[in-house]
Amino acid sequence: MSLDDFRQDTRKWLATHCPESMRTAIPEGELVWGASHVEFVNDDQKAWFNAMRDKGWFCPDWPTEYGGGGLDPAQQKVLEQELKAINARPPQINLGIWMLGPVLLEYGTEAQKQRFLPPMARGEVRWCQGFSEPNAGSDLASIRTFAEDKGDHYEINGSKIWTSYGDKSDMMYGVFRTDKQVKHAGISLFVLDMKSPGITVRPIDLIAGKSAFCEVFFDKVKVPKDNLIGAVNQGWELAKKLLQHERISMSKFGEFTLPNHFSLLPAIREYMATRKANLDASLPQQAFAAMMDEHAFNLTAQRMKDEMIAKQSNPGLMSIMKLVHTEQEKHKFELLLDLLGYQALGQSGAPFSEPQLALTKGWLTSFTTTIAGGSSEIQLNLIAKRVLQLPDAKSGG
Amino acid sequence: MLVLLEDEKMLADSASELLSSVSPVSQQRALRDESNELGFYPEVWQQFVEMGWTAIPFAEELGGLAFSYKGLTAVFEQVGRHLTASPLLSSIALCGSAIECCASAEQQNAWLPELIAGEQRYAFGFDEQMFHDIDHMAITAEVTSDTVVLNGQKTMVMDGVGADAYLILVKQKDGFDLYRVPSDAFGLSCARVNMIDSRNYANVTLQHVTLPIAAKLNETTLSQETIQAVLDVGRVCLAAELLGISEQLFATTVDYLKTRVQFDVPIGSFQALQHRAAWLFTELELSRSCVLNAAISLDEFKAGHISAHKLSREVSLALYKVSTMTDKVTTQAIQLHGGIGVTDELDLGLFLKRARMAQCQLGDRDFHQLRYARTIIK
Ligand SMILES: Cc1cc2nc3c(=O)[nH]c(=O)nc-3n(C[C@H](O)[C@H](O)[C@H](O)COP(=O)(O)OP(=O)(O)OC[C@H]3O[C@@H](n4cnc5c(N)ncnc54)[C@H](O)[C@@H]3O)c2cc1C
């Protein structure tokens, strides 16, 4: 089939199968998570989920034998364009497909692919990621949770932390220590059933309130041998691959989960009106400076795209985006609080509006953004080393 | 597109090549050491003309190349990197644009080709105070049916010493008028003002300078927006120059971090310094996006695609960001060089001093922040 035919077919198919209500920005509460038990808030969600699932388009580029859509890269791009053109919501969110899937395709045994990929592709399994541990954050390779070879199985003891939706997931993929003598070369990648005896999951309360993040404790958890992905002690290599996929899918994810965009301008206007302040008062000045910084960031994001199109990509630019964006957002929340006074400090109920309470929560949540996903300090280390090629410090990542 | 296109890159590369050979930083030092009145070397200026840089933004009928402002700013970035002194800003970017924008077709034909060919050099008098501000002026123009009499003083006129003519901005009740005053006009006097960057600045005094009414460029009163759009051309050029200065200083500093050894290791292995360098890098990249965007905005404005209002916002964003970034880069460049950083032996001081003047010339950080704010809040 020619690419044009494919585009026409896809367009037609989407016209009939993507419900109107699924062509709008997705509110945070309406994300659909693929899982053994999927919760839908309405029939349109379900119809859209089922239609995309049956097409194999949860993972359009995977081979059809594993439940994928079997599309080539050009076709996949067309599909993405067509989905974007009608502003289609993602039919489901699934860490398995985005992160583990590609690694399984590359490193899994045939039996593992047959076992894990098709249910993943049907959105029947919810996956969580077990990487960080209480003593292994920025320095992930210092994980200690041990998977001991017991002959016919592995036994895991220890704990994971920050496992998103650990309490709601069916399966976990994670890195565990299989050799205590060496650091990076003593780590292996496993998948395991969250219902295994010996696993306890405890959600973490954040300063922002209830969260999706959990602690996961392992007490003599038995894991079958064929749940090891790749070779023993190959885990660090595979984890780095996984994190690459994380970065790619996070950037896709980011496009549709940033609707709670808080803007400084209305807060500045209100401040100036209620406090009889001029444009050049200290706080409005700081807020305008922050708006300019945001404007500069948006232009830089645009430049990054343009450089890609012009084939002039500069990796240095990529490396500053997370750092700048999260630091700017955090600062913006501080300014919003400064501008809005008590209005931004409500816990619940009257006289606070929903947006005001959301702002307060957004502020408290913003602290996590400069820590998770490589803290700002780690980003600065990376820029200094990879981009500026400054010499290594005596210790530290 | 927020990238330089092929021909713009070629232009930037050729500028880099030429300036490295005809205008190394040692020239700026020489200009200072010999207290050069002109503040630039006419031979170097002649090279600018021969390279066609003076013709870049102007229409072909007038001897121009009808090339982009984006291209012109790419040249200014190189001018900043090499710390090259020239009247490209005063005579071409500012006066050239003013003539193109405000003068009659007849005047344009008479003046622009000479300006582009480097046969004539103009300087622009707009400020009267010790900071950039065209809203408050004391200069007067008394117009009779066929003459005009100018009385007042302009300060910090860029490249005013030795100019062939001055464009003098006069504020009226409801806008501005612009006059071309030959330097030999009776009643005009010009005094050099010595500034830290050793470039050419002058106080120009006009005492009962009487000119034929044909000296007036504009037929109808010029609006604030029109004059600001002319100054915006100069502003973007300055922003690009500052970007170039900062790039050069930053590169020098990163090199130094890699080579200077203390406590038996290169100082660049100290994380405190690595993080400072990484932050400067991000600020540089953010500023670069803004400068490119402002340059493109000049082209879009000229083509009628965006309003003067939007132009002013994009331009002020660029100068604000670049100026803020330059403060950080210049201070850290010196700090991270340690004691040798404060000596005159290094070129750091020359860059610092030029940067500081450029940060003042067409509005400082504060000016541009307020201007940006006004474009979004009425
Ligand atoms: C909300 C949230 C969600 C998360 N989600 C996940 C998840 O889904 N999966 C997962 O595996 N993990 C997740 N994490 C964990 C996250 O990756 C770690 O928190 C992060 O790597 C930092 O590790 P840490 O918390 O142990 O802090 P530490 O590494 O102990 O850092 C403490 C401080 O030291 C600084 N620091 C550390 N090393 C250096 C260095 N070399 N140079 C300079 N400064 C340094 C840090 O920047 C930080 O300021 C999440 C964390 C949060 C807060």
Short mmCIF file of N, CA, C and O and ligand atoms in Angstrom, two decimals, chain A residues 129-134 136-140 161-164 206 213 246 368 371-378 381 396-397, chain B residues 271 275, ligand 1:
data_model
loop_
_atom_site.label_atom_id
_atom_site.label_comp_id
_atom_site.label_asym_id
_atom_site.label_seq_id
_atom_site.Cartn_x
_atom_site.Cartn_y
_atom_site.Cartn_z
N GLN A 129 7.63 0.70 37.57
CA GLN A 129 9.08 0.64 37.38
C GLN A 129 9.78 0.65 38.74
O GLN A 129 9.60 1.56 39.52
N GLY A 130 10.56 -0.38 39.00
CA GLY A 130 11.27 -0.45 40.28
C GLY A 130 12.74 -0.15 40.11
O GLY A 130 13.54 -1.06 39.88
N PHE A 131 13.07 1.10 40.20
CA PHE A 131 14.47 1.50 40.04
C PHE A 131 15.04 2.04 41.36
O PHE A 131 15.87 1.43 41.98
N SER A 132 14.54 3.24 41.75
CA SER A 132 15.12 3.92 42.91
C SER A 132 14.95 3.11 44.19
O SER A 132 13.97 2.37 44.35
N GLU A 133 15.92 3.29 45.08
CA GLU A 133 15.84 2.70 46.42
C GLU A 133 16.18 3.79 47.42
O GLU A 133 16.76 4.82 47.05
N PRO A 134 15.87 3.54 48.69
CA PRO A 134 16.16 4.56 49.69
C PRO A 134 17.62 5.02 49.64
O PRO A 134 17.91 6.20 49.83
N ALA A 136 19.61 4.61 46.93
CA ALA A 136 20.07 4.74 45.54
C ALA A 136 19.12 5.64 44.79
O ALA A 136 18.09 5.21 44.28
N GLY A 137 19.46 6.92 44.76
CA GLY A 137 18.62 7.89 44.06
C GLY A 137 19.35 8.38 42.84
O GLY A 137 19.34 7.73 41.79
N SER A 138 20.04 9.51 42.98
CA SER A 138 20.84 10.02 41.87
C SER A 138 21.86 8.97 41.45
O SER A 138 22.15 8.80 40.28
N ASP A 139 22.38 8.27 42.45
CA ASP A 139 23.38 7.23 42.19
C ASP A 139 22.67 5.89 42.11
O ASP A 139 22.77 5.05 42.99
N LEU A 140 21.95 5.70 41.01
CA LEU A 140 21.07 4.54 40.87
C LEU A 140 21.85 3.22 40.94
O LEU A 140 21.35 2.22 41.46
N ILE A 161 11.71 2.46 46.27
CA ILE A 161 10.96 3.65 46.67
C ILE A 161 10.64 4.46 45.42
O ILE A 161 11.32 4.34 44.39
N TRP A 162 9.62 5.30 45.54
CA TRP A 162 9.18 6.17 44.44
C TRP A 162 8.57 5.39 43.28
O TRP A 162 8.55 5.87 42.16
N THR A 163 8.10 4.21 43.54
CA THR A 163 7.51 3.41 42.48
C THR A 163 6.12 3.98 42.17
O THR A 163 5.19 3.82 42.96
N SER A 164 6.00 4.63 41.02
CA SER A 164 4.71 5.24 40.67
C SER A 164 3.66 4.16 40.47
O SER A 164 3.90 3.20 39.75
N LEU A 206 2.94 12.88 50.16
CA LEU A 206 3.89 13.96 49.85
C LEU A 206 3.47 15.25 50.55
O LEU A 206 2.35 15.35 51.06
N PHE A 213 2.98 7.69 44.29
CA PHE A 213 4.28 7.05 44.52
C PHE A 213 4.22 6.13 45.73
O PHE A 213 3.56 6.43 46.72
N GLU A 246 12.21 6.16 28.42
CA GLU A 246 11.45 6.98 29.35
C GLU A 246 11.49 8.44 28.91
O GLU A 246 10.48 9.12 28.87
N THR A 368 8.88 18.56 43.40
CA THR A 368 9.34 17.23 42.98
C THR A 368 10.03 17.29 41.62
O THR A 368 10.85 16.44 41.31
N ILE A 371 13.73 17.34 41.35
CA ILE A 371 14.41 16.20 42.01
C ILE A 371 14.27 14.94 41.16
O ILE A 371 15.25 14.25 40.88
N ALA A 372 13.02 14.64 40.76
CA ALA A 372 12.77 13.42 40.01
C ALA A 372 13.33 13.54 38.59
O ALA A 372 13.50 14.64 38.07
N GLY A 373 13.58 12.39 37.98
CA GLY A 373 14.02 12.37 36.59
C GLY A 373 15.38 13.01 36.37
O GLY A 373 15.64 13.61 35.33
N GLY A 374 16.26 12.88 37.36
CA GLY A 374 17.58 13.54 37.27
C GLY A 374 17.46 14.92 37.86
O GLY A 374 16.90 15.82 37.23
N SER A 375 17.96 15.10 39.09
CA SER A 375 17.80 16.39 39.77
C SER A 375 18.52 17.50 39.00
O SER A 375 19.34 17.23 38.13
N SER A 376 18.20 18.73 39.36
CA SER A 376 18.84 19.86 38.68
C SER A 376 20.36 19.79 38.79
O SER A 376 21.08 20.09 37.84
N GLU A 377 20.82 19.37 39.95
CA GLU A 377 22.28 19.29 40.15
C GLU A 377 22.88 18.26 39.21
O GLU A 377 23.96 18.47 38.64
N ILE A 378 22.16 17.14 39.04
CA ILE A 378 22.66 16.11 38.13
C ILE A 378 22.64 16.64 36.69
O ILE A 378 23.55 16.39 35.91
N ASN A 381 25.63 18.71 36.26
CA ASN A 381 26.80 17.85 36.09
C ASN A 381 26.92 17.38 34.64
O ASN A 381 28.00 17.37 34.06
N GLY A 396 31.87 11.29 42.66
CA GLY A 396 30.49 11.72 42.39
C GLY A 396 30.13 11.60 40.93
O GLY A 396 30.97 11.49 40.06
N GLY A 397 28.80 11.53 40.66
CA GLY A 397 28.29 11.36 39.29
C GLY A 397 28.30 12.66 38.60
O GLY A 397 27.51 13.05 37.85
N GLN B 271 33.21 21.04 41.36
CA GLN B 271 31.80 21.05 40.96
C GLN B 271 31.16 22.43 41.09
O GLN B 271 30.31 22.79 40.28
N HIS B 275 29.13 23.89 37.92
CA HIS B 275 27.72 24.28 37.91
C HIS B 275 27.55 25.72 37.46
O HIS B 275 26.62 26.06 36.73
C1 LIG C 1 7.88 12.67 42.87
C2 LIG C 1 8.97 11.72 42.54
C3 LIG C 1 8.73 10.73 41.60
C4 LIG C 1 9.69 9.78 41.31
N1 LIG C 1 9.40 8.80 40.41
C5 LIG C 1 10.29 7.78 40.27
C6 LIG C 1 9.98 6.65 39.48
O1 LIG C 1 8.92 6.57 38.89
N2 LIG C 1 10.86 5.63 39.38
C7 LIG C 1 12.06 5.70 40.02
O2 LIG C 1 12.83 4.77 39.93
N3 LIG C 1 12.41 6.78 40.77
C8 LIG C 1 11.54 7.82 40.91
N4 LIG C 1 11.87 8.89 41.71
C9 LIG C 1 13.16 8.91 42.39
C10 LIG C 1 14.10 9.92 41.79
O3 LIG C 1 14.69 9.41 40.63
C11 LIG C 1 15.11 10.27 42.85
O4 LIG C 1 14.44 10.96 43.87
C12 LIG C 1 16.21 11.11 42.31
O5 LIG C 1 17.04 10.35 41.47
C13 LIG C 1 17.05 11.71 43.43
O6 LIG C 1 17.48 10.74 44.30
P1 LIG C 1 17.28 10.92 45.87
O7 LIG C 1 15.89 11.31 46.10
O8 LIG C 1 17.79 9.71 46.52
O9 LIG C 1 18.19 12.14 46.23
P2 LIG C 1 19.77 12.10 46.38
O10 LIG C 1 20.38 11.45 45.20
O11 LIG C 1 20.15 11.60 47.72
O12 LIG C 1 20.07 13.64 46.29
C14 LIG C 1 20.04 14.54 47.40
C15 LIG C 1 20.61 15.88 46.94
O13 LIG C 1 21.96 15.69 46.53
C16 LIG C 1 22.15 16.12 45.22
N5 LIG C 1 23.14 15.28 44.57
C17 LIG C 1 23.16 13.93 44.48
N6 LIG C 1 24.21 13.53 43.75
C18 LIG C 1 24.86 14.64 43.36
C19 LIG C 1 26.04 14.89 42.59
N7 LIG C 1 26.73 13.90 42.03
N8 LIG C 1 26.40 16.17 42.39
C20 LIG C 1 25.71 17.19 42.96
N9 LIG C 1 24.62 17.02 43.70
C21 LIG C 1 24.19 15.75 43.89
C22 LIG C 1 20.79 16.00 44.57
O14 LIG C 1 20.68 16.84 43.45
C23 LIG C 1 19.88 16.42 45.69
O15 LIG C 1 19.82 17.81 45.75
C24 LIG C 1 10.93 9.86 41.97
C25 LIG C 1 11.18 10.88 42.89
C26 LIG C 1 10.20 11.80 43.20
C27 LIG C 1 10.50 12.89 44.18
#
